[in-house]
Amino acid sequence: MQIASKQNWPEWMGKKPPTGLPAAVFWLAIWFGLLFVLRMIPGSFGTFFTVVQVLVGIALVATGIPLLVRVVRRRMLWSLRNKLVVTYLLIGLAPVVLFFTLVMISAYVAAGQFAIHLANSRMQEELAQMSSDNAHRLQHIAILIQENPASLTANAIELRDNPDMTRGNLHRVISIYLNSAPVLLGVPQGKAPLGLPPWATELKEGQFQGLVLDGGELYLAVVNQKRLNDGRLLSVVTSLIVDGQMMDSIARGVGRAQLIAERLGGSEPSSNQAAKTAESSRTPTRRPAQKARENSVSGGTQVPGVNLADIQVHFLSTVGVTDWGTGERDNVPIRMDSRPSLLYNQLFGASLGGLVTDAYRIGLIALCVLFALIELLALIMAIRLSRTMTASVSDLYEATQQIDRGEFSHRIGVTRQDQLAELSRSFNKMTGSLQRLLVEQKEKERLQNEISIAQEVQANLFPRQITSLPTLELHGICRPARSVSGDYYDFLVFHEAAHNGHPNRKETGVGIAIGDISGKGISAALLMATLHSAVRAYRFASEELVYSESALAGLLASRDERGGDCDELFQSPGRILSLLNRHLYRSTQPEKYATLFLAHYDARSSMLTYSNAGQLPPLVLGRDGVVRRLDRGGTVVGLMDGMQYEEDSFQMHSGDIVVGYSDGVTEPENDFGEFGEERLMEVVRRYRDQPLHVISSQVMQALDAWIGAAEQPDDITLVLARQL
């Protein structure tokens, strides 16, 4: 099936054609309507299109139900309010409707059954009265026959003129039989009496009463039997035809009653006693070979309802009936048309009047009104509660849409005091927190950018390219614990004086600086930059500082003799530390200080002059395995003013390795304690013949293995210098 494209889709059918399952339903509906017209064609074509329409209809239902479910779920049940309405209908209204329906059906069935019970009870009362009268009549006729047997003839005795044979407008017919032979006195008027069928010639209990069917007519029949002294069996049969008058008495005060019987086609009840007697003596009354027809008898009147609730009650049931010809038991339908008001009057009768009954009625009405008010109050409360919940959810949804658009200043107006209101207040707090977090995030990003710049600047402070001397190999590494480091190391190479503008100058020595600033992070990094600048400033301004200590002429002579770049001051690390101590003490806060190790290596003599201001003493690993600690000096710089620092010198031999480090190398801990100097020197000793960067990487690997998954506790700085 080809779906229409957007180019040829007509505008009057919508903006765009449906797709997917809606498209299938749409086209199936169109084909179903077209086939509905084509099926009108007469002949085989119409039959063919009818079959096709049925198949298309099945396909339409099969595709329409899933589409309907989808529409209900996506459209009707998407909103919380609609979901609550459906929930209330399923939980609240559905049980009430089912219970009310069950009560009404039960009341209807009970009312109909009660009407049937009233009709059956009245028939049983009539039968009981007929049975009582027939028993007395049997005794009377038995005495009469025994006292005057000669007066009997072969005809039946008819007693229609007796007073007990007429009850109201109902006329009973009595027949007397001796040994199944009728005894007749006179000729009956109207309907002929029932004959005595073979099954009733001798009853086990001597009596029978019930509703009987004879030739399509219904009768109330009673049979009483008594054996005389001469051995003959006397039978007295009293019958009452069930006609309109009888049904009127049954349905009196109840409504309208109807009995439906069957009779044989062409057969009618006997019109005289002789015919009835001959028929009863030869064959049964009913002839099964003939077709049966319905014959209904009704009576009573339809009464209009007293109010809207007084509806018509139609109920169909059955009553037992005996086939008079064969004695077989069967059932005939009985239908009652009544109203609840009539049945109510029959049920309570005279008890409907009186003060107590009025009080019951008024109390029942008041109870119904109370229940109605309670139901109305529950409905109003449910509506208000649902509106409260749906309004809160709607406000939250609108607020999320505002937040999604970037309106973080949006707040939900809250006036209630419940859990949903607290949820709205929490949402307002969350949006406020988000607004603050965004501001803080922007500030953090700005600070991170500044820290990145500071990290880049600090990286430029460390030696970017280490130039080793012909007699000394140098290596240094610093790994910050955070973005920037408070550790410091530097290599300052000295050259001989330039002659005649020659650019290549020979290295005469190197200054080694290792420091650790108190604290971490930005403040330590700033102080580290200050220390770095001061050290280099004193190095490059050594000439000016020398002028303040000696004469310019002597300085120039000394410079020409030694060929240095005015590095005399840096050859005295103790003096540099004193100047740095005074500078930091006067330019930083009292709690800010630094540990610093300064050393000067002379390339011609391989002498290393150093002074240690509180820094962990560097270790010198000799070729013979002896470790020397470089701990001569003084206290930290920047903590107290006017401090003096001692110096020490020693000559380095081939293979000696100077190991300078910060506390971030030896102080990391795990379950086995600190990393310590021994493990550091063990790694250096194991790889002492390897290049310095290999030794450094092995130390870092050992440290990482010792720290494990924990965070690096402090900045790690490692400086290595090996005499060649």
XYZ file of C-alpha atoms in Angstrom:
724
model
C 0.000 0.000 0.000
C 1.608 3.256 -1.105
C 1.403 6.147 1.328
C 0.739 9.566 -0.162
C 3.723 11.880 -0.197
C 3.811 15.447 1.071
C 3.815 16.795 -2.490
C 0.437 15.304 -3.487
C -1.201 15.374 -0.035
C -4.364 17.523 -0.136
C -4.426 20.536 2.165
C -7.998 19.934 3.329
C -6.900 16.629 4.941
C -4.318 18.225 7.237
C -0.888 19.719 7.270
C 0.989 16.464 6.772
C 0.118 12.818 6.069
C 0.161 10.316 8.922
C 2.957 7.808 9.176
C 3.486 4.456 10.858
C 0.566 2.883 12.710
C -1.742 5.950 12.323
C -1.198 5.807 8.575
C -2.186 2.129 8.495
C -5.368 2.824 10.474
C -6.156 5.821 8.259
C -5.896 3.924 4.985
C -7.694 0.864 6.358
C -10.582 3.114 7.415
C -10.725 4.635 3.923
C -10.742 1.199 2.293
C -13.399 -0.016 4.732
C -15.665 2.882 3.763
C -15.030 2.300 0.053
C -15.804 -1.411 0.367
C -19.010 -0.557 2.245
C -20.193 1.162 -0.930
C -18.879 -1.548 -3.301
C -20.660 -4.316 -1.411
C -23.970 -2.861 -2.641
C -23.215 -4.206 -6.134
C -25.574 -7.133 -6.767
C -24.318 -10.544 -7.610
C -21.005 -12.227 -7.002
C -19.087 -8.923 -7.045
C -21.048 -7.694 -4.042
C -20.378 -10.954 -2.201
C -16.671 -10.686 -2.984
C -16.475 -7.101 -1.709
C -18.417 -8.105 1.416
C -15.815 -10.766 2.236
C -13.001 -8.290 1.574
C -14.710 -5.732 3.797
C -14.875 -8.241 6.637
C -11.147 -8.948 6.293
C -10.344 -5.225 6.156
C -12.535 -4.683 9.210
C -10.621 -7.347 11.132
C -7.317 -5.701 10.143
C -8.719 -2.288 11.118
C -9.669 -3.549 14.571
C -6.308 -5.304 14.984
C -4.410 -2.074 14.193
C -6.869 0.347 15.757
C -6.730 -1.156 19.253
C -2.927 -0.698 19.629
C -3.272 2.836 18.229
C -6.027 3.578 20.723
C -3.889 2.236 23.572
C -0.975 4.377 22.403
C -3.131 7.502 22.159
C -4.581 6.894 25.621
C -1.137 6.382 27.140
C 0.567 9.283 25.394
C -2.262 11.807 25.326
C -4.773 11.073 28.036
C -2.542 9.403 30.632
C 0.538 11.621 30.181
C -0.843 14.255 32.549
C -0.790 13.457 36.255
C -4.271 14.913 36.611
C -5.684 12.473 34.060
C -3.846 9.612 35.753
C -5.359 10.583 39.113
C -8.831 10.788 37.546
C -8.419 7.309 36.062
C -7.057 6.066 39.384
C -10.062 7.468 41.257
C -12.401 5.893 38.735
C -10.710 2.501 39.039
C -10.206 2.542 42.818
C -13.102 4.643 44.046
C -15.917 4.717 41.519
C -15.577 1.287 39.918
C -16.172 -0.673 43.174
C -19.108 1.592 44.034
C -20.641 1.096 40.599
C -20.057 -2.648 40.748
C -21.504 -2.863 44.252
C -24.493 -0.701 43.311
C -25.047 -2.787 40.178
C -24.830 -5.999 42.191
C -27.286 -4.623 44.760
C -29.720 -3.508 42.071
C -29.527 -6.824 40.222
C -29.960 -8.710 43.496
C -32.889 -6.473 44.464
C -34.463 -6.959 41.039
C -34.075 -10.740 41.238
C -35.363 -10.754 44.818
C -38.364 -8.627 43.845
C -39.195 -10.874 40.888
C -38.734 -14.019 42.934
C -40.891 -12.573 45.702
C -43.651 -11.842 43.172
C -43.415 -15.421 41.871
C -43.493 -16.655 45.477
C -46.683 -14.670 46.164
C -48.412 -16.118 43.080
C -47.351 -19.670 43.921
C -48.364 -19.238 47.569
C -51.849 -18.121 46.547
C -52.228 -21.148 44.255
C -51.099 -23.391 47.124
C -53.616 -21.726 49.451
C -56.377 -22.383 46.934
C -55.260 -26.008 46.585
C -55.168 -26.412 50.357
C -58.697 -25.053 50.665
C -59.895 -27.331 47.853
C -58.214 -30.331 49.508
C -59.886 -29.615 52.842
C -63.304 -29.252 51.246
C -62.800 -32.343 49.114
C -61.896 -34.449 52.161
C -65.142 -33.493 53.928
C -67.090 -34.110 50.767
C -65.526 -37.576 50.425
C -66.736 -38.504 53.920
C -70.227 -37.243 53.182
C -70.540 -39.098 49.863
C -69.137 -42.313 51.401
C -71.846 -42.265 54.098
C -74.497 -41.496 51.500
C -73.502 -44.404 49.271
C -73.266 -46.877 52.157
C -76.726 -45.935 53.511
C -78.540 -45.912 50.147
C -76.632 -48.022 47.614
C -79.759 -48.816 45.501
C -80.135 -45.224 44.436
C -76.776 -45.191 42.613
C -76.709 -45.331 38.848
C -73.938 -45.670 36.327
C -73.776 -41.923 35.992
C -71.613 -39.442 37.930
C -72.939 -37.377 40.808
C -72.790 -33.620 40.201
C -72.793 -31.340 43.248
C -72.562 -27.847 41.716
C -75.430 -26.503 43.807
C -73.666 -27.133 47.144
C -72.582 -23.933 48.873
C -68.968 -25.071 49.324
C -68.497 -25.487 45.554
C -68.466 -21.740 44.912
C -65.783 -19.452 46.375
C -66.052 -15.935 45.204
C -66.328 -15.942 41.420
C -64.440 -19.226 41.145
C -66.603 -22.270 40.419
C -65.283 -25.704 41.240
C -66.375 -28.859 39.456
C -66.700 -32.141 41.402
C -66.710 -35.670 40.007
C -67.320 -38.909 41.959
C -66.012 -42.305 40.901
C -66.600 -45.823 42.221
C -63.902 -48.209 41.122
C -62.959 -45.692 38.393
C -66.590 -45.661 37.155
C -68.262 -42.230 37.237
C -71.422 -41.640 39.288
C -73.313 -38.656 37.760
C -76.171 -36.652 39.253
C -77.190 -34.079 36.670
C -75.198 -32.529 33.803
C -72.485 -29.951 34.531
C -72.602 -26.496 33.002
C -69.616 -24.881 31.318
C -66.345 -26.752 31.219
C -66.659 -30.506 31.698
C -65.045 -31.968 34.824
C -61.747 -33.777 34.612
C -61.852 -37.487 34.019
C -60.059 -39.964 36.233
C -56.852 -41.004 34.443
C -55.370 -44.514 34.885
C -52.474 -43.295 37.081
C -55.003 -41.813 39.561
C -57.377 -44.799 39.833
C -55.659 -45.879 43.061
C -53.277 -43.402 44.694
C -50.671 -44.581 47.176
C -51.479 -42.019 49.838
C -55.139 -41.719 48.850
C -54.935 -38.119 47.767
C -53.410 -35.757 45.164
C -53.385 -31.983 44.745
C -51.603 -29.672 42.322
C -51.591 -27.801 39.059
C -52.451 -30.093 36.153
C -52.455 -29.771 32.383
C -55.258 -31.394 30.413
C -55.729 -30.825 26.692
C -53.842 -27.539 26.787
C -55.882 -26.224 29.717
C -54.547 -25.653 33.211
C -56.533 -26.727 36.265
C -56.130 -26.822 39.980
C -57.072 -30.398 40.758
C -57.577 -32.304 44.020
C -58.217 -36.060 44.266
C -59.294 -37.823 47.498
C -59.933 -41.565 47.694
C -61.513 -43.907 50.296
C -62.233 -47.626 50.223
C -65.810 -48.505 51.242
C -66.877 -51.392 53.484
C -67.805 -53.501 50.476
C -64.301 -53.111 49.014
C -65.127 -50.589 46.367
C -62.838 -47.507 45.952
C -64.542 -44.124 46.122
C -62.731 -41.250 44.396
C -63.786 -37.591 44.562
C -62.148 -35.176 42.095
C -62.454 -31.393 42.557
C -61.134 -29.232 39.753
C -60.870 -25.497 39.203
C -59.946 -24.214 35.772
C -57.118 -21.651 35.709
C -58.680 -18.805 33.723
C -58.629 -15.026 33.829
C -60.631 -14.875 37.045
C -58.281 -17.330 38.715
C -55.231 -15.344 37.574
C -56.858 -12.143 38.850
C -57.098 -13.664 42.310
C -53.472 -14.856 42.116
C -52.141 -11.443 40.960
C -54.352 -9.372 43.251
C -52.294 -6.526 44.754
C -49.130 -7.732 43.058
C -49.490 -6.678 39.431
C -50.034 -8.943 36.460
C -49.453 -12.702 36.245
C -49.292 -14.970 33.215
C -49.094 -18.768 32.896
C -47.998 -20.269 29.564
C -49.187 -23.817 28.801
C -49.042 -26.078 25.742
C -51.923 -28.002 24.187
C -52.236 -30.436 21.323
C -53.253 -28.995 17.978
C -56.935 -29.761 17.175
C -57.704 -31.227 20.598
C -60.113 -29.468 22.907
C -61.333 -30.340 26.376
C -64.414 -32.600 26.470
C -67.780 -30.833 26.355
C -69.757 -33.457 28.263
C -69.156 -35.988 30.939
C -69.804 -39.009 28.721
C -67.118 -38.023 26.282
C -64.719 -37.378 29.145
C -65.570 -40.783 30.684
C -65.173 -42.686 27.405
C -61.877 -40.940 26.669
C -60.499 -41.607 30.142
C -61.460 -45.265 29.979
C -59.819 -45.902 26.598
C -56.697 -43.751 26.187
C -54.801 -41.034 28.048
C -56.013 -37.465 27.678
C -52.965 -36.158 25.700
C -52.104 -37.516 22.266
C -48.334 -37.060 21.665
C -48.627 -37.525 17.911
C -50.172 -34.075 17.527
C -48.240 -30.820 17.488
C -48.290 -28.745 20.666
C -49.324 -25.088 20.768
C -48.841 -22.400 23.380
C -51.835 -21.324 25.420
C -51.330 -18.499 27.905
C -53.581 -17.414 30.737
C -53.089 -14.023 32.337
C -54.739 -11.876 34.936
C -54.258 -8.875 37.154
C -53.691 -5.237 36.297
C -50.689 -3.030 35.582
C -50.317 -0.309 38.215
C -48.456 2.953 37.424
C -45.341 3.696 39.470
C -45.554 6.024 42.436
C -42.147 7.635 41.603
C -39.169 7.290 39.287
C -37.612 4.573 41.433
C -40.796 2.481 41.268
C -39.767 0.684 38.078
C -41.534 -2.181 36.362
C -40.246 -5.572 37.488
C -40.509 -8.336 34.895
C -39.572 -11.781 36.120
C -39.903 -15.191 34.536
C -39.851 -18.477 36.420
C -41.517 -21.876 36.367
C -44.074 -23.740 38.476
C -44.557 -27.473 38.715
C -47.348 -29.024 36.678
C -48.628 -32.613 36.261
C -49.780 -34.004 32.929
C -53.312 -35.223 33.769
C -53.250 -37.862 31.094
C -49.916 -39.498 31.945
C -49.097 -38.324 35.467
C -45.664 -37.042 34.437
C -44.197 -34.042 36.239
C -43.188 -31.017 34.208
C -42.860 -27.228 34.512
C -44.760 -24.392 32.888
C -43.438 -20.809 32.645
C -44.957 -18.147 34.828
C -44.283 -14.452 34.318
C -44.918 -11.721 36.858
C -45.058 -8.003 36.116
C -44.969 -6.003 39.330
C -43.511 -2.919 40.986
C -41.404 -2.485 44.155
C -44.155 -0.443 45.816
C -46.687 -3.269 45.394
C -44.247 -5.860 46.701
C -43.336 -3.570 49.606
C -47.020 -3.303 50.539
C -47.428 -7.062 50.307
C -44.326 -7.634 52.434
C -45.128 -5.293 55.284
C -48.914 -5.079 54.958
C -50.582 -3.340 57.877
C -47.260 -2.575 59.550
C -46.727 0.305 57.114
C -48.763 2.661 59.227
C -48.139 4.010 62.683
C -45.702 6.282 64.471
C -42.893 3.718 64.671
C -43.072 2.985 60.960
C -42.958 6.718 60.161
C -39.905 7.053 62.395
C -38.217 4.189 60.536
C -39.046 5.771 57.201
C -37.796 9.206 58.243
C -34.647 7.669 59.742
C -33.962 5.737 56.557
C -34.402 8.871 54.438
C -32.144 10.850 56.798
C -29.522 8.099 56.593
C -29.622 8.197 52.782
C -29.253 11.982 52.838
C -26.325 11.656 55.261
C -24.618 9.130 53.034
C -25.169 11.393 50.034
C -23.632 14.341 51.920
C -20.664 12.199 52.963
C -20.170 11.069 49.364
C -20.413 14.674 48.162
C -17.910 15.788 50.812
C -15.562 12.968 49.836
C -15.871 13.994 46.181
C -15.107 17.645 46.990
C -12.123 16.664 49.144
C -10.837 14.318 46.435
C -11.120 17.099 43.839
C -9.288 19.563 46.088
C -6.577 17.057 46.961
C -6.108 16.105 43.331
C -5.900 19.769 42.361
C -3.326 20.326 45.103
C -1.172 17.457 43.893
C -1.531 18.234 40.215
C -0.908 21.940 40.789
C 2.293 21.142 42.690
C 3.483 18.766 39.987
C 2.545 21.307 37.306
C 4.507 24.013 39.135
C 7.494 21.688 39.420
C 7.277 20.807 35.740
C 7.074 24.463 34.742
C 9.996 25.232 37.040
C 12.104 22.501 35.430
C 11.296 23.983 32.023
C 12.420 27.408 33.265
C 15.623 25.936 34.673
C 16.244 24.106 31.415
C 16.006 27.462 29.620
C 18.592 28.897 32.009
C 16.221 30.908 34.217
C 17.871 29.971 37.508
C 16.213 32.888 39.268
C 12.785 31.267 38.839
C 11.113 30.301 42.123
C 7.907 28.378 42.861
C 5.328 30.212 44.928
C 4.538 28.058 47.981
C 1.665 28.799 50.385
C 0.753 25.348 51.712
C 2.221 23.231 54.492
C 2.501 19.663 53.257
C 5.006 17.304 51.714
C 4.455 18.605 48.195
C 4.978 22.134 49.474
C 8.210 21.009 51.120
C 9.192 19.449 47.803
C 8.601 22.799 46.096
C 10.646 24.567 48.763
C 13.408 21.999 48.297
C 13.279 22.671 44.576
C 13.629 26.393 45.245
C 16.611 25.687 47.485
C 18.075 23.454 44.807
C 17.731 26.136 42.138
C 19.328 28.648 44.498
C 22.152 26.226 45.155
C 22.524 25.628 41.421
C 22.683 29.365 40.851
C 25.364 29.724 43.502
C 27.220 26.684 42.197
C 27.243 28.110 38.715
C 28.730 31.336 40.035
C 31.238 29.334 42.040
C 31.938 27.160 39.020
C 32.680 30.205 36.925
C 34.907 31.544 39.679
C 36.550 28.146 39.984
C 37.142 28.026 36.249
C 38.655 31.485 36.418
C 40.881 30.412 39.296
C 41.738 27.200 37.464
C 42.761 29.232 34.449
C 44.872 31.430 36.677
C 46.357 28.348 38.347
C 47.118 26.902 34.924
C 48.888 30.131 34.045
C 50.687 30.035 37.384
C 51.638 26.405 36.744
C 52.998 27.345 33.350
C 54.876 30.288 34.835
C 56.276 28.115 37.634
C 57.340 25.476 35.128
C 59.395 28.179 33.451
C 61.094 28.945 36.779
C 62.663 25.490 36.931
C 65.662 24.849 34.714
C 64.215 24.085 31.307
C 67.488 22.819 29.853
C 70.121 21.425 32.182
C 73.645 21.974 30.874
C 76.062 19.643 32.591
C 79.670 20.734 33.155
C 82.537 18.727 31.698
C 83.277 17.495 35.234
C 79.777 17.433 36.774
C 76.546 15.789 35.551
C 73.300 17.452 36.759
C 69.633 16.327 36.911
C 66.549 17.653 38.708
C 62.835 16.879 38.888
C 59.896 18.367 40.804
C 56.432 16.747 40.909
C 53.805 18.915 42.650
C 51.221 17.381 44.948
C 48.739 19.917 43.566
C 48.653 22.132 40.539
C 51.624 24.213 41.667
C 54.518 23.344 43.916
C 56.111 24.895 46.965
C 59.391 23.083 46.360
C 62.276 24.789 44.621
C 65.433 23.803 42.882
C 67.698 25.655 40.455
C 71.045 25.347 38.680
C 73.048 28.553 38.074
C 75.965 28.050 35.712
C 78.928 30.549 35.898
C 81.091 31.397 32.932
C 84.458 32.989 32.487
C 84.666 36.596 31.344
C 84.205 37.324 27.669
C 87.334 38.549 25.798
C 87.153 40.569 22.637
C 83.430 39.884 22.272
C 83.944 36.110 21.893
C 80.492 34.492 22.433
C 81.659 31.066 23.653
C 82.698 31.233 27.285
C 83.935 28.352 29.366
C 81.882 27.186 32.379
C 83.757 27.874 35.588
C 81.214 26.561 38.092
C 77.602 25.987 38.995
C 75.348 27.032 41.829
C 72.900 24.440 43.173
C 69.771 25.548 45.082
C 67.219 23.245 46.745
C 64.359 24.671 48.826
C 61.028 23.861 50.410
C 58.428 26.507 51.236
C 56.173 26.109 54.272
C 52.663 25.082 53.214
C 51.259 24.000 49.851
C 49.338 25.437 46.970
C 49.270 28.970 45.637
C 50.770 30.708 48.678
C 53.742 28.343 48.751
C 54.165 28.709 44.999
C 54.193 32.500 45.287
C 56.785 32.378 48.044
C 58.783 29.905 45.969
C 58.731 32.391 43.074
C 59.913 35.101 45.450
C 62.729 32.891 46.673
C 63.669 31.950 43.120
C 63.759 35.598 42.087
C 65.808 36.580 45.137
C 68.371 33.854 44.592
C 68.828 34.774 40.957
C 68.796 38.476 41.768
C 71.596 38.024 44.250
C 73.424 35.902 41.703
C 73.190 38.471 38.902
C 73.622 41.439 41.197
C 76.701 39.986 42.903
C 78.854 42.651 41.436
C 76.792 45.426 43.019
C 76.813 43.618 46.343
C 80.596 43.205 46.175
C 80.945 46.930 45.698
C 79.419 47.455 49.097
C 82.000 45.129 50.671
C 85.318 46.010 48.956
C 86.891 48.456 46.599
C 86.024 48.496 42.965
C 89.631 48.140 41.930
C 90.208 45.023 43.948
C 87.018 43.534 42.554
C 88.116 44.198 38.997
C 91.560 42.740 39.649
C 90.024 39.678 41.220
C 87.673 39.344 38.284
C 90.536 39.440 35.790
C 92.513 36.889 37.735
C 89.652 34.391 38.210
C 87.873 35.075 34.920
C 84.405 34.805 36.517
C 81.240 36.655 35.908
C 81.368 38.365 39.360
C 80.438 35.082 41.071
C 82.514 35.718 44.183
C 79.430 36.406 46.241
C 77.776 33.162 45.165
C 80.894 31.270 46.124
C 79.860 32.135 49.680
C 76.477 30.393 50.146
C 76.399 31.420 53.811
C 76.418 35.111 52.896
C 73.651 34.556 50.305
C 71.515 32.797 52.923
C 71.999 35.692 55.338
C 70.856 38.164 52.703
C 67.897 35.960 51.723
C 66.890 35.544 55.364
C 66.809 39.321 55.846
C 64.915 39.801 52.582
C 62.228 37.177 53.334
C 61.852 38.213 56.953
C 61.126 41.805 55.961
C 58.943 41.084 52.921
C 56.738 38.173 54.049
C 54.373 37.378 56.883
C 55.908 36.093 60.146
C 54.595 32.571 59.680
C 56.070 32.271 56.206
C 59.525 30.747 55.944
C 61.547 28.414 53.741
C 64.221 25.789 54.023
C 67.051 26.276 51.544
C 70.238 24.498 50.587
C 72.788 26.488 48.556
C 75.984 25.033 47.120
C 78.712 26.296 44.771
C 80.710 23.861 42.698
C 84.063 24.995 41.307
C 84.832 23.177 38.053
C 88.655 23.648 38.293
C 89.087 22.296 41.817
C 85.972 20.060 42.074
C 85.336 21.779 45.407
C 81.733 21.939 46.608
C 81.005 24.754 49.083
C 77.578 24.621 50.705
C 75.378 25.985 53.474
C 72.139 24.388 54.640
C 69.314 26.554 56.055
C 67.009 23.931 57.585
C 66.675 21.808 54.437
C 66.850 18.027 54.739
C 70.596 17.380 54.437
C 71.585 16.226 50.948
C 73.466 12.952 50.903
C 76.737 12.288 49.075
C 77.204 8.677 48.009
C 80.886 8.030 47.488
C 82.418 5.489 45.169
C 83.408 3.466 48.219
C 79.776 3.374 49.410
C 80.253 5.839 52.255
C 77.374 8.324 52.680
C 78.102 11.869 53.776
C 75.445 14.263 55.114
C 75.598 17.937 54.117
C 74.120 19.448 57.271
C 76.365 22.432 58.040
C 74.532 25.784 58.036
C 71.767 27.204 60.221
C 68.048 27.602 60.726
C 65.359 28.293 58.137
C 65.277 31.583 56.238
C 62.592 34.221 56.763
C 61.678 33.225 60.316
C 64.104 35.372 62.357
C 66.167 38.401 61.429
C 69.934 38.719 61.626
C 70.763 35.072 61.263
C 74.245 33.906 60.215
C 74.915 30.647 58.388
C 77.997 28.448 58.446
C 79.642 26.981 55.390
C 81.525 23.821 54.615
C 83.560 22.631 51.642
C 84.784 19.293 50.387
C 86.273 17.988 47.202
C 84.225 15.625 45.061
C 85.811 12.558 43.524
C 84.926 10.671 40.407
C 81.717 8.718 40.864
C 80.468 10.702 43.872
C 76.724 11.398 43.652
C 75.092 14.266 45.504
C 71.429 13.412 46.295
C 69.316 16.439 47.236
C 65.676 15.913 48.097
C 62.627 17.424 49.796
C 60.544 15.859 52.564
C 58.073 14.634 49.936
C 60.627 11.930 49.041
C 61.330 10.441 52.474
C 58.143 11.117 54.474
C 55.367 9.255 52.516
C 53.888 6.503 54.718
C 52.028 3.258 54.378
C 51.405 0.335 56.723
C 55.137 -0.324 56.893
C 56.110 3.228 57.904
C 57.971 5.996 56.063
C 59.857 5.585 52.830
C 62.961 7.029 54.530
C 66.510 7.845 53.538
C 67.681 4.224 53.601
C 65.271 3.116 50.855
C 66.146 6.236 48.859
C 69.861 5.542 49.028
C 69.304 1.848 48.360
C 67.638 2.707 45.028
C 70.384 5.207 44.180
C 73.102 2.727 45.134
C 71.495 -0.001 42.981
C 71.379 2.194 39.873
C 74.367 4.480 40.561
C 76.080 3.583 37.298
C 72.980 4.385 35.232
C 72.278 7.840 33.761
C 70.879 10.276 36.297
C 67.430 10.398 34.667
C 67.227 6.599 35.015
C 68.108 6.838 38.719
C 65.453 9.580 39.108
C 62.757 7.489 37.374
C 63.568 4.445 39.527
C 63.243 6.530 42.681
C 59.857 7.842 41.480
C 58.639 4.327 40.700
C 59.677 3.132 44.156
C 57.865 6.106 45.712
C 54.681 5.438 43.706
C 54.746 1.783 44.723
C 55.210 2.819 48.374
C 52.363 5.383 48.293
C 50.010 3.038 46.391
C 46.512 4.281 45.530
C 46.635 7.042 48.137
C 47.011 10.681 47.166
C 50.518 12.083 46.952
C 50.941 13.763 50.335
C 53.540 16.407 49.477
C 55.578 17.924 46.689
C 58.415 15.688 45.531
C 61.734 17.234 44.514
C 64.869 15.285 43.660
C 68.225 16.775 42.552
C 71.162 14.596 41.471
C 74.769 15.700 40.742
C 77.505 13.213 39.818
C 81.247 13.907 39.556
C 82.604 12.649 36.270
